PDB file of C-alpha atoms in Angstrom:
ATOM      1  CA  UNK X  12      19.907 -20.610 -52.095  1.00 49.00           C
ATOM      2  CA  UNK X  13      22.594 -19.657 -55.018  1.00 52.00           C
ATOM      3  CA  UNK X  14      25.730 -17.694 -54.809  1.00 58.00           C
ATOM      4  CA  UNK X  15      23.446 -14.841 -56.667  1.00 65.00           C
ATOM      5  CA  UNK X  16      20.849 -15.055 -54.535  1.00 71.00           C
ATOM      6  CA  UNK X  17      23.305 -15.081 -51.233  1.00 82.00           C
ATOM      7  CA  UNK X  18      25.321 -11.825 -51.953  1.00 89.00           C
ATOM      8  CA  UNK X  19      24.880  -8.352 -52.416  1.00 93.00           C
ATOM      9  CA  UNK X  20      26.222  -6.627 -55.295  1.00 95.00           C
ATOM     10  CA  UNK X  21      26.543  -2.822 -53.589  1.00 95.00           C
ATOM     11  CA  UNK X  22      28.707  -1.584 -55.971  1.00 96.00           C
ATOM     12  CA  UNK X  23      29.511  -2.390 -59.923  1.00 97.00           C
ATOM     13  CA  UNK X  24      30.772  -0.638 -62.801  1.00 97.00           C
ATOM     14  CA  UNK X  25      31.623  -1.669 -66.585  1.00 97.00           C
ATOM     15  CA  UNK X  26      34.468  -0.947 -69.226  1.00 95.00           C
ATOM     16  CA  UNK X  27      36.183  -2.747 -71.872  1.00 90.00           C
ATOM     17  CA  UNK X  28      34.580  -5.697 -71.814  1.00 94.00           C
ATOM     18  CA  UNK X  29      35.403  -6.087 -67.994  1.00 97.00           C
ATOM     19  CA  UNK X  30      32.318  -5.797 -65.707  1.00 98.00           C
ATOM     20  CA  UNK X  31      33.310  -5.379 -61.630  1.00 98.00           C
ATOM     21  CA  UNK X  32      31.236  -6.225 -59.113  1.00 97.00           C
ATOM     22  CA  UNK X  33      31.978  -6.029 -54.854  1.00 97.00           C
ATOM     23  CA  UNK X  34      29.935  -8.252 -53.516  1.00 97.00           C
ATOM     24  CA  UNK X  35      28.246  -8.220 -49.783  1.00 95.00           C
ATOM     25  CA  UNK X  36      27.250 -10.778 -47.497  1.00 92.00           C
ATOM     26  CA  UNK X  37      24.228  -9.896 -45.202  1.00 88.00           C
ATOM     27  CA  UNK X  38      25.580 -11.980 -42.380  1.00 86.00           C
ATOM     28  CA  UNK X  39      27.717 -15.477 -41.667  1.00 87.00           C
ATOM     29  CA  UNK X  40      25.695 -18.074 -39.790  1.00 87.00           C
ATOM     30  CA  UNK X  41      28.047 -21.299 -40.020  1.00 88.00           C
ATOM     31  CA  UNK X  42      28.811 -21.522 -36.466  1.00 89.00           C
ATOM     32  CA  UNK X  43      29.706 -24.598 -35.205  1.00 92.00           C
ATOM     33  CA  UNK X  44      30.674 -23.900 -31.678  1.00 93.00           C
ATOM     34  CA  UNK X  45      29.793 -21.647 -28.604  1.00 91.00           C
ATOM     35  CA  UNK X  46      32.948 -19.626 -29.301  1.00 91.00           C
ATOM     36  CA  UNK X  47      32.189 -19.114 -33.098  1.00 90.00           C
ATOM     37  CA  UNK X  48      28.855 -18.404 -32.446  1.00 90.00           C
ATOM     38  CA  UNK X  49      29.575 -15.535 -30.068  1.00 90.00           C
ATOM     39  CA  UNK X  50      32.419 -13.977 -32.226  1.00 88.00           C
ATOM     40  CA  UNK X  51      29.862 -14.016 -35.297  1.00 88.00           C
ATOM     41  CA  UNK X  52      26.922 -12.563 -33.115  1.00 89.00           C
ATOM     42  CA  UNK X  53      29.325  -9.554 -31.826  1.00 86.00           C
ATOM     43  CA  UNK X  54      29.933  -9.429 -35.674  1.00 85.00           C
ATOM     44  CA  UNK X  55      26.676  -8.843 -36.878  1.00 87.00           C
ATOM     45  CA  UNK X  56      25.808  -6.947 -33.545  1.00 88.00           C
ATOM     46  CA  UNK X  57      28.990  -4.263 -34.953  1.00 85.00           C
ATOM     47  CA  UNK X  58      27.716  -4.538 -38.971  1.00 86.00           C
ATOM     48  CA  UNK X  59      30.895  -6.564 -39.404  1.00 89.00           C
ATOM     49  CA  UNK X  60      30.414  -8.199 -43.424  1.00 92.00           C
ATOM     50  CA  UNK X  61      32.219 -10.091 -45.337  1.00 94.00           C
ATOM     51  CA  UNK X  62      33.060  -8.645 -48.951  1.00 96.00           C
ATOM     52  CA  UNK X  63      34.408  -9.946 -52.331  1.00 96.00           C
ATOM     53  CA  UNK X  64      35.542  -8.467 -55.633  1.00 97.00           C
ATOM     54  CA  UNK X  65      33.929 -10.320 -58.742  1.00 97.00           C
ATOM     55  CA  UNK X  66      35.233  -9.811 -62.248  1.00 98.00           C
ATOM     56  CA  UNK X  67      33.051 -10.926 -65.253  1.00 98.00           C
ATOM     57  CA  UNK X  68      35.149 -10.576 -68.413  1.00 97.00           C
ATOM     58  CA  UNK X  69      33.866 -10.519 -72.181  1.00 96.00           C
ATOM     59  CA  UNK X  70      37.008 -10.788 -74.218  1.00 95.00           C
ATOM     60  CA  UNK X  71      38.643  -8.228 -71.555  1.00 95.00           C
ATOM     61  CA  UNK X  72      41.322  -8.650 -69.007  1.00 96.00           C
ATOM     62  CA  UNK X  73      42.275  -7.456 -65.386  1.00 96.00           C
ATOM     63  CA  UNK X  74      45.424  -7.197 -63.572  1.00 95.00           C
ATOM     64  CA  UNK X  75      45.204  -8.025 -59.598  1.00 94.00           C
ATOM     65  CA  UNK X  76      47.537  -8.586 -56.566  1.00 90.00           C
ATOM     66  CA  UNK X  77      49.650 -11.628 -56.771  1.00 87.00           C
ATOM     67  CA  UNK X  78      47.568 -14.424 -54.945  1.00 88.00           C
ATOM     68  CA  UNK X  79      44.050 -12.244 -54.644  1.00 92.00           C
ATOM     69  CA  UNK X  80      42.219 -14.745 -56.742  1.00 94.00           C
ATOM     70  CA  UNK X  81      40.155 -16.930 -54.864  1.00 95.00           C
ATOM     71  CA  UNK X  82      38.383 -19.252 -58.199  1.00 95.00           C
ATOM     72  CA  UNK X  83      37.799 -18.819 -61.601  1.00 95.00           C
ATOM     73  CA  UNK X  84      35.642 -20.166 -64.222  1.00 96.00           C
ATOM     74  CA  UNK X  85      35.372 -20.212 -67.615  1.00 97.00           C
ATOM     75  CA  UNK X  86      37.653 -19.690 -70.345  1.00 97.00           C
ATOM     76  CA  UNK X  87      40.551 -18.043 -69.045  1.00 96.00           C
ATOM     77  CA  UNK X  88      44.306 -17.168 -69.443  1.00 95.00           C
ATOM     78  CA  UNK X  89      46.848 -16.490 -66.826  1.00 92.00           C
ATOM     79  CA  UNK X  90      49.741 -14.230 -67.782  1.00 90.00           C
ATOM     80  CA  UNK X  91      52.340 -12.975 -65.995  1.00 79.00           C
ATOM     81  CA  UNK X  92      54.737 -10.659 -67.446  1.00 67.00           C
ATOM     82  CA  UNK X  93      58.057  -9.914 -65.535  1.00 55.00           C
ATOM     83  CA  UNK X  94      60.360  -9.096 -68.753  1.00 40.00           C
ATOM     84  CA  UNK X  95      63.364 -11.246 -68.402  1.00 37.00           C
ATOM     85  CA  UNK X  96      65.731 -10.871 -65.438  1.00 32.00           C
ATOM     86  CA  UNK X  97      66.260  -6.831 -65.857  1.00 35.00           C
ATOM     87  CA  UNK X  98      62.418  -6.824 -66.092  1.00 41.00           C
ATOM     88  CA  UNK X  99      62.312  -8.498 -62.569  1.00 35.00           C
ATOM     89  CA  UNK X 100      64.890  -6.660 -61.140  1.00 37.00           C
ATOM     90  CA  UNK X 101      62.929  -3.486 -62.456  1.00 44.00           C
ATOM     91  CA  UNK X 102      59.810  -4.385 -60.938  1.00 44.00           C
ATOM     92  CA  UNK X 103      61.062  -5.563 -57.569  1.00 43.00           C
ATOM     93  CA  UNK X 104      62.767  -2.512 -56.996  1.00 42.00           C
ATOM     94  CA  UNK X 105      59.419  -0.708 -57.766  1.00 48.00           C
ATOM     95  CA  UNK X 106      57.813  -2.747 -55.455  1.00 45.00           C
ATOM     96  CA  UNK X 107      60.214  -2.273 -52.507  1.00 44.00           C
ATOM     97  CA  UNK X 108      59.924   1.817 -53.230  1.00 47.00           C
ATOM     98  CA  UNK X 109      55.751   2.234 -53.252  1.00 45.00           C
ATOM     99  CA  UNK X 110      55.349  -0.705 -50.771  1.00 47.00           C
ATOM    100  CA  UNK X 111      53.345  -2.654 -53.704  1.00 51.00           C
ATOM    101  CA  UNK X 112      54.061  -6.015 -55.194  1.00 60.00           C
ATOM    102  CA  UNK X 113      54.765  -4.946 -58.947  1.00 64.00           C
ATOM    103  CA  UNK X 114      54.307  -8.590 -60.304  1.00 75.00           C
ATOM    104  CA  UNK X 115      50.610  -8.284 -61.389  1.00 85.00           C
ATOM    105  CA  UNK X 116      49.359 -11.466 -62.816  1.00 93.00           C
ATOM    106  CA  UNK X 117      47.218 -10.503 -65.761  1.00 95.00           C
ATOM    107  CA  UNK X 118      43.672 -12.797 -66.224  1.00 96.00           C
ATOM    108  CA  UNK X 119      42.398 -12.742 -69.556  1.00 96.00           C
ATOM    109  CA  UNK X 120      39.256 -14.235 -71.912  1.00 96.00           C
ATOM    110  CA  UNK X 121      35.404 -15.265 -71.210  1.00 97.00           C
ATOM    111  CA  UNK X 122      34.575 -16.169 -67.909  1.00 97.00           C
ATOM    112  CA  UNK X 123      34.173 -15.053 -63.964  1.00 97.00           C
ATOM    113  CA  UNK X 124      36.920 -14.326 -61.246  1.00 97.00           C
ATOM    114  CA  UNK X 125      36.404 -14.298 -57.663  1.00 97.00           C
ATOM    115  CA  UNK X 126      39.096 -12.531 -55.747  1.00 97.00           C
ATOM    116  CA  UNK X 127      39.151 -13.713 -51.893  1.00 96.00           C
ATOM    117  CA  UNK X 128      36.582 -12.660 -49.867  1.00 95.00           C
ATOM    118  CA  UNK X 129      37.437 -10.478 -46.224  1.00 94.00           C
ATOM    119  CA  UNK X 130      36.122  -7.766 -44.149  1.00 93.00           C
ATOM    120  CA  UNK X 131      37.588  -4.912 -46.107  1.00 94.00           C
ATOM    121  CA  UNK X 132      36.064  -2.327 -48.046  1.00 96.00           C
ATOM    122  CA  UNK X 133      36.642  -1.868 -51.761  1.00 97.00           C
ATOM    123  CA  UNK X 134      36.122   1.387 -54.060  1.00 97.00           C
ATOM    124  CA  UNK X 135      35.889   1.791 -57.519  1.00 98.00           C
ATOM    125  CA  UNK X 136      37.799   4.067 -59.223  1.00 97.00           C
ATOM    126  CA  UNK X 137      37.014   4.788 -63.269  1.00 97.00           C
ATOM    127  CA  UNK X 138      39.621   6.634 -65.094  1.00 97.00           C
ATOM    128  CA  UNK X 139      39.394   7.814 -68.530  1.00 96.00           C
ATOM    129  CA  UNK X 140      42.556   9.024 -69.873  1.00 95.00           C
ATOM    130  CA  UNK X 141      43.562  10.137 -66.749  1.00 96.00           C
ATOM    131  CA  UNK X 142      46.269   9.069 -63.922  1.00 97.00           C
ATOM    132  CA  UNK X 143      46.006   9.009 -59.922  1.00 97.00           C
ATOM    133  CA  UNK X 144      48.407   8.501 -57.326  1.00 95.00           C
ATOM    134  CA  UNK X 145      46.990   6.154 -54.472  1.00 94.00           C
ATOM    135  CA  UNK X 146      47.622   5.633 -50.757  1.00 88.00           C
ATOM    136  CA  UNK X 147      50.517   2.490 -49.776  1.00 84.00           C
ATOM    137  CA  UNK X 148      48.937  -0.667 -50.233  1.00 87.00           C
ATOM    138  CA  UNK X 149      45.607   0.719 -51.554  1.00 92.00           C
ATOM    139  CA  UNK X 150      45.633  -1.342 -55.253  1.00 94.00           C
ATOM    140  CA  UNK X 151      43.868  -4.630 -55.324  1.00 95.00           C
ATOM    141  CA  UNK X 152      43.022  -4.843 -59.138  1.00 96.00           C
ATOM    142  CA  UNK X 153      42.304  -3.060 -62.336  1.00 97.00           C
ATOM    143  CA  UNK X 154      41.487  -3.280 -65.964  1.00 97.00           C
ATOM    144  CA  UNK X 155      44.682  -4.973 -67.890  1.00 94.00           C
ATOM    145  CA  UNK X 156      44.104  -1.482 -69.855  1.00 93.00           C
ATOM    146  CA  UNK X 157      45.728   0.539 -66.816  1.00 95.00           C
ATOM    147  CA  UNK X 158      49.564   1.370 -66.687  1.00 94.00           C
ATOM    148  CA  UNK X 159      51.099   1.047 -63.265  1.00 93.00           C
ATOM    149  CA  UNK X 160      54.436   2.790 -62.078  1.00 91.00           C
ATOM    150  CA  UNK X 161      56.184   4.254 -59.140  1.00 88.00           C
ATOM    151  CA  UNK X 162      55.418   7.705 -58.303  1.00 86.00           C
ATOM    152  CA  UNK X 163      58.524   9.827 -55.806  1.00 78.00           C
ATOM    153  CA  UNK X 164      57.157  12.925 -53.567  1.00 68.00           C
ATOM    154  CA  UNK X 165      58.298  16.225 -54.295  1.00 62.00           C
ATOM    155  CA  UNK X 166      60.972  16.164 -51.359  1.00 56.00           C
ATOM    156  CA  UNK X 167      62.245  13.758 -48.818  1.00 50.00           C
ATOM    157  CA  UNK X 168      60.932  16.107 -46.345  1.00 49.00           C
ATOM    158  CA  UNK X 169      57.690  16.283 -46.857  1.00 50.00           C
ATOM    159  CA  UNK X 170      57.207  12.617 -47.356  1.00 49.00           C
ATOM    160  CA  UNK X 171      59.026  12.085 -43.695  1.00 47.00           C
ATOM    161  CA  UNK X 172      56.785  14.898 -41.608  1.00 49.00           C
ATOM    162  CA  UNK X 173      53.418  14.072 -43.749  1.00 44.00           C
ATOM    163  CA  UNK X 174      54.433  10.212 -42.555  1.00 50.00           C
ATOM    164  CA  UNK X 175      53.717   9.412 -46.207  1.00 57.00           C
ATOM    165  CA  UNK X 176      56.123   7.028 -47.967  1.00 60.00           C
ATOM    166  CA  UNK X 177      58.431   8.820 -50.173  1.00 67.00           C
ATOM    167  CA  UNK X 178      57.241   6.758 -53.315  1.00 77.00           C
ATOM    168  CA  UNK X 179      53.640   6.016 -53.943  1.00 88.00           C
ATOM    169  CA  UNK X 180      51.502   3.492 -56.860  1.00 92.00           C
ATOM    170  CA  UNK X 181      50.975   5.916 -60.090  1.00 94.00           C
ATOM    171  CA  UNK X 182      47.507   4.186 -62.201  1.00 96.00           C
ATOM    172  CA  UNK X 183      47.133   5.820 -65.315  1.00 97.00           C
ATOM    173  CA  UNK X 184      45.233   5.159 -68.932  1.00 97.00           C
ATOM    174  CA  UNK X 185      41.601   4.459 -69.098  1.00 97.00           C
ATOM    175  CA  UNK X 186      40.454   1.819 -67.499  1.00 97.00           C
ATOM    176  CA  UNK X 187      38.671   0.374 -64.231  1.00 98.00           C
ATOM    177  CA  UNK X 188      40.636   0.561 -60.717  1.00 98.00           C
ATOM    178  CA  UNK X 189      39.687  -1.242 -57.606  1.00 97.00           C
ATOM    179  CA  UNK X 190      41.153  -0.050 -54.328  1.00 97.00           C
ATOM    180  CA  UNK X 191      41.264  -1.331 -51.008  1.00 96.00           C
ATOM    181  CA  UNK X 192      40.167   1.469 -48.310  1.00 96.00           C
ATOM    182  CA  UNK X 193      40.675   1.976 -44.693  1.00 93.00           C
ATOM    183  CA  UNK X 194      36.662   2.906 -44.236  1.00 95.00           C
ATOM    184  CA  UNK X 195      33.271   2.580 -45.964  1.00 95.00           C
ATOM    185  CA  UNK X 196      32.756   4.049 -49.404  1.00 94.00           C
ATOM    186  CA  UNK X 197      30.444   6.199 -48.252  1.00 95.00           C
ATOM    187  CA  UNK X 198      32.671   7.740 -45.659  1.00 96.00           C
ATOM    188  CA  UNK X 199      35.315   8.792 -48.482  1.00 97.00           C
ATOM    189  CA  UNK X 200      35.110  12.467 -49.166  1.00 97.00           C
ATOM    190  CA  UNK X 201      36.037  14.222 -52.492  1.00 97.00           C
ATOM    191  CA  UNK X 202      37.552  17.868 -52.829  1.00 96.00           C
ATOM    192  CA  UNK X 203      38.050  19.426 -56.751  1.00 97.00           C
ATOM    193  CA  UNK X 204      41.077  21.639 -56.409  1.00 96.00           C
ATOM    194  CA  UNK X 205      41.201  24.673 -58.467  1.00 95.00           C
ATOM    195  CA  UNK X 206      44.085  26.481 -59.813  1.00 92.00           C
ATOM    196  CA  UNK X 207      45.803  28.380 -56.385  1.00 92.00           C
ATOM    197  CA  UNK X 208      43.803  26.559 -54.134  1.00 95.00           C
ATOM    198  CA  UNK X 209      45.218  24.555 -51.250  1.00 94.00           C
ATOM    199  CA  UNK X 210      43.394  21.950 -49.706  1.00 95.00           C
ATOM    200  CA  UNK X 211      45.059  21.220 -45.958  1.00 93.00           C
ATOM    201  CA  UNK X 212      44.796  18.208 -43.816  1.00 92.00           C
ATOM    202  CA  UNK X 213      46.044  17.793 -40.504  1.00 89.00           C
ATOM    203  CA  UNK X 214      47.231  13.987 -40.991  1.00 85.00           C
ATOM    204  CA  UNK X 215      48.044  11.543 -43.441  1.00 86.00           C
ATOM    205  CA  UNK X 216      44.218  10.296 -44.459  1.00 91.00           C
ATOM    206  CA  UNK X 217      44.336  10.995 -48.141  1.00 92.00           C
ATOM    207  CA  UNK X 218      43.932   8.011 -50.037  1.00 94.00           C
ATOM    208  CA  UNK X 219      43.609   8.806 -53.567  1.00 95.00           C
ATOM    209  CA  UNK X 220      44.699  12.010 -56.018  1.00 96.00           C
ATOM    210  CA  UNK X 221      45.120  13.091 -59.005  1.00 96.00           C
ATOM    211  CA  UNK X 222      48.794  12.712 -60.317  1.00 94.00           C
ATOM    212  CA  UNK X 223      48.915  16.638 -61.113  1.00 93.00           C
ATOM    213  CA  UNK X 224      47.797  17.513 -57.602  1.00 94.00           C
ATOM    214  CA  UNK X 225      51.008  18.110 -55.715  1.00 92.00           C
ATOM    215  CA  UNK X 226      51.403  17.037 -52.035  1.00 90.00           C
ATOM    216  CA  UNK X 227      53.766  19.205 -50.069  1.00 87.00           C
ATOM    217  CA  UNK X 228      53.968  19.960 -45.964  1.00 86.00           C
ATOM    218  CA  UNK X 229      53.767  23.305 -44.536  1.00 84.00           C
ATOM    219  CA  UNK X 230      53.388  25.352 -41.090  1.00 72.00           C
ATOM    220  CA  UNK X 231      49.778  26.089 -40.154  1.00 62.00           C
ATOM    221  CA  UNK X 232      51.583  29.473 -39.173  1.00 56.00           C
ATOM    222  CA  UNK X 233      54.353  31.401 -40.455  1.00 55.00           C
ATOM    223  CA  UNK X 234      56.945  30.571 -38.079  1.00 49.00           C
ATOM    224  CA  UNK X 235      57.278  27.433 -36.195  1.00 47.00           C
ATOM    225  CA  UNK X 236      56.720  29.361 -32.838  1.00 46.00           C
ATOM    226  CA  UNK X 237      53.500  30.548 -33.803  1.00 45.00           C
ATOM    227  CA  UNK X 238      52.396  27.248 -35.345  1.00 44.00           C
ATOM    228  CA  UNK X 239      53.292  24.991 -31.878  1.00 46.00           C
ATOM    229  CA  UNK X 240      50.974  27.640 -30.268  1.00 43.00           C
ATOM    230  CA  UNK X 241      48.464  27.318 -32.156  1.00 46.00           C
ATOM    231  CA  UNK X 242      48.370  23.889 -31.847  1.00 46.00           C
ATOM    232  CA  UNK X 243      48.465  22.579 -35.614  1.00 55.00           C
ATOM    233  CA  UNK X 244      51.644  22.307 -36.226  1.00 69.00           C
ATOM    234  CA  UNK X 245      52.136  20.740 -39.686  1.00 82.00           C
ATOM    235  CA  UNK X 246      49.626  20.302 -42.622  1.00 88.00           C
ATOM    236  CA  UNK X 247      50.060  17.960 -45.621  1.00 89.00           C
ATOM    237  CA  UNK X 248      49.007  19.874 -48.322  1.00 92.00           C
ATOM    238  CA  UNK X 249      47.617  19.582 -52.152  1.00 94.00           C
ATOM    239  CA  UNK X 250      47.621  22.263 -54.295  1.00 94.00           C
ATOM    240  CA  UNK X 251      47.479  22.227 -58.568  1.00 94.00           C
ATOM    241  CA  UNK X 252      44.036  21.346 -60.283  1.00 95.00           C
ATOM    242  CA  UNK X 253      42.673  18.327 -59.699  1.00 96.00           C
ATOM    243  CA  UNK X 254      40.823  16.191 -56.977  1.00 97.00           C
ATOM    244  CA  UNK X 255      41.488  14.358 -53.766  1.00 97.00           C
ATOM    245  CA  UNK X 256      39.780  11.513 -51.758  1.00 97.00           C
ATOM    246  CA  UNK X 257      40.043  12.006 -47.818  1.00 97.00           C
ATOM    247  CA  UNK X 258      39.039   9.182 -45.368  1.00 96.00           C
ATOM    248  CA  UNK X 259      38.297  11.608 -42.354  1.00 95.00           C
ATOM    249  CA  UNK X 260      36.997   8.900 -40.465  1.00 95.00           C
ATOM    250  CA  UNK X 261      40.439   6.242 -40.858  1.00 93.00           C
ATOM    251  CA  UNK X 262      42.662   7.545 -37.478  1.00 90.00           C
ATOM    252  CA  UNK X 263      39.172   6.724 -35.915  1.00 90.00           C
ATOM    253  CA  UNK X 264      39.028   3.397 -37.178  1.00 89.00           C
ATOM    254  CA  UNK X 265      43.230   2.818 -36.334  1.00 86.00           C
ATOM    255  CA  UNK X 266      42.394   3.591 -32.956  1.00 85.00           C
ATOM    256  CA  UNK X 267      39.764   1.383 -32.244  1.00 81.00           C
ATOM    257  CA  UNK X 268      41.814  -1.358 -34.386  1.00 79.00           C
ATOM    258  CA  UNK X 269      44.972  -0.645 -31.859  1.00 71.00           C
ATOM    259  CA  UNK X 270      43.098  -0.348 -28.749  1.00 63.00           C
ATOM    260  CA  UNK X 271      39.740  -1.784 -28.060  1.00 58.00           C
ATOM    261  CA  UNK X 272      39.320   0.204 -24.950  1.00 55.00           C
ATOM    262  CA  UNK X 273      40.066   3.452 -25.689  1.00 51.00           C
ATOM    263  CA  UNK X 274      36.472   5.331 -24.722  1.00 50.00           C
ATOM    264  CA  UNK X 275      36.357   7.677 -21.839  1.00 52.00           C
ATOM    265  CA  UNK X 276      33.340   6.776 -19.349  1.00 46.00           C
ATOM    266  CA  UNK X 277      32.981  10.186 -18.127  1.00 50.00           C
ATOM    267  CA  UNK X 278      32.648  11.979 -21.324  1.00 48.00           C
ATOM    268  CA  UNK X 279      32.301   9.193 -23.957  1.00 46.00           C
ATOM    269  CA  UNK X 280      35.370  10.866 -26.020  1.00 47.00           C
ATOM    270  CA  UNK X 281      38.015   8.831 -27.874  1.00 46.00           C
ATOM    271  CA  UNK X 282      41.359   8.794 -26.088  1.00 50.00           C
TER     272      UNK X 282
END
C-alpha cells in the first residue's frame, strides 16, 4: 500500500502556489511486543491518530517551526533569515516575549514537505489581507507570504488575571496559516463580533482572533462583592469588530491530560 493510499487527507486548502494538506492515519498496527500492542489497542479503542502536515509547493514557499520538518523531496531551498547579529538579537527577544521561536526557516521551490507526524490536531487558517493574534505556542507553519510579529495586551493586568501571556504571535498579510490546537477542528467554535458587542468567556480557551478584536478582563458584576457571589468572578473579554475562535472543550481535555482519574463514580461528573 502507498503513502497516498495509507493516509487521510481531512483537511487541505491552496494559495500561492502552496497547497496544505493534514494528513490522518486510520490506525498504527506495528506492534512488536505485548506492551506495544496493548498501548496501541487502548489507542484505537480512545480514537487516538496520528497526524501530519504536508506541503506541496509550485514555485511557492512556507515558513515553519525550527526543526518541524520531518523529509522533503524535490527541488527545494532552505533559507533562514536572522538579519545579522541585531537581527538575532531582535528576534530572540520576540521569541522570549510571545513564547514562540522567531527563527522560521523558510522552504522554497518545486517539491513536497512533510512536517513530523504526532497526535495533535492542526487547523487551517486562510487570511486575505487580514491579521490575527493566536494563542502561545499555537503557530506551526504558514505561507512564506505571511508577516509574523509580537503582539503586547492592552494592560499588564488583564494579561495576569485572564492567565494569558502578556505578548502573543501577530500573523498578518495574505497567505495560508497552520495552527496547532488543543482539540479537534470540529470542536473549535467561531463568534463574529459586531461593533459594541462583547463576547465573555469564563477562562482562557480562546485560541485565535482577529488583531482588531481587543481582549480586556472585567467583573461579571459591578463590584467585586457582588461578582464573588455570584460565582463568576472574572471574564476575559473581546470587544471591537471582528471574530474569535473558542476551544470550549480544551480545560476538558487539560484535565484528563493532568489526571487520568478524575471521574466521579457516583455521578459520572468531572472533578
Amino acid at each position: 500500500m502507498s503513502f497516498n493510499e495509507k493516509y487521510k487527507v481531512i483537511d487541505s486548502a491552496e494559495m500561492n502556489g502552496v497547497e496544505i494538506e493534514v494528513l490522518e492515519l486510520p490506525k498504527l498496527e506495528g506492534a512488536s511486543s505485548p506492551y506495544m500492542a496493548a498501548n496501541l489497542f487502548y489507542a484505537r479503542q480512545s480514537g487516538l491518530k496520528v497526524r501530519m502536515v504536508r506541503v506541496h509547493l509550485n514555485k511557492g514557499s512556507i515558513k515553519t517551526e525550527a526543526g518541524a520538518v520531518y523529509y522533503s523531496h524535490g527541488r527545494i531551498q532552505s533559507d533562514t533569515k536572522i538579519g545579522g547579529v541585531t537581527g538575532f538579537v531582535k528576534k530572540s527577544i520576540s521569541g522570549s516575549l510571545t513564547g514562540e521561536s522567531m527563527i522560521k526557516p523558510t522552504y522554497s521551490g518545486i517539491g513536497e514537505i512533510n512536517l513530523e507526524p504526532s497526535f495533535k490536531h492542526y487547523f487551517i487558517l486562510k487570511l486575505n489581507a487580514s491579521s490575527v493574534i493566536i494563542d502561545d505556542g499555537a503557530f506551526y507553519c504558514c505561507t512564506g507570504g505571511l508577516t509574523l510579529a509580537p503582539a503586547m495586551q492592552r494592560s499588564a493586568s488583564a494579561a495576569v488575571l485572564g492567565n494569558e501571556s502578556l505578548f502573543q504571535l501577530k500573523v498578518s498579510g495574505t497567505g495560508l496559516l497552520v495552527l496547532e490546537i488543543p482539540v479537534p477542528k470540529d470542536e473549535l467554535v467561531k463568534y463574529d463580533i459586531q461593533k459594541g458587542e462583547e463576547l465573555k468567556v469564563d477562562g482562557n480557551f480562546a485560541v485565535i482572533r482577529s488583531s482588531n478584536v481587543q481582549f480586556s478582563v472585567t467583573k461579571s458584576q459591578k463590584s467585586l462583592i457582588k461578582s464573588a457571589m455570584g460565582g463568576e468572578g472574572f471574564f476575559n473579554t473581546y470587544t471591537g469588530e471582528g471574530s474569535v475562535w473558542l476551544a470550549p472543550t480544551a480545560p476538558i481535555y487539560r484535565k484528563f491530560s493532568a489526571n487520568p482519574y478524575i471521574v466521579n463514580e457516583d455521578n459520572n461528573s468531572l472533578e
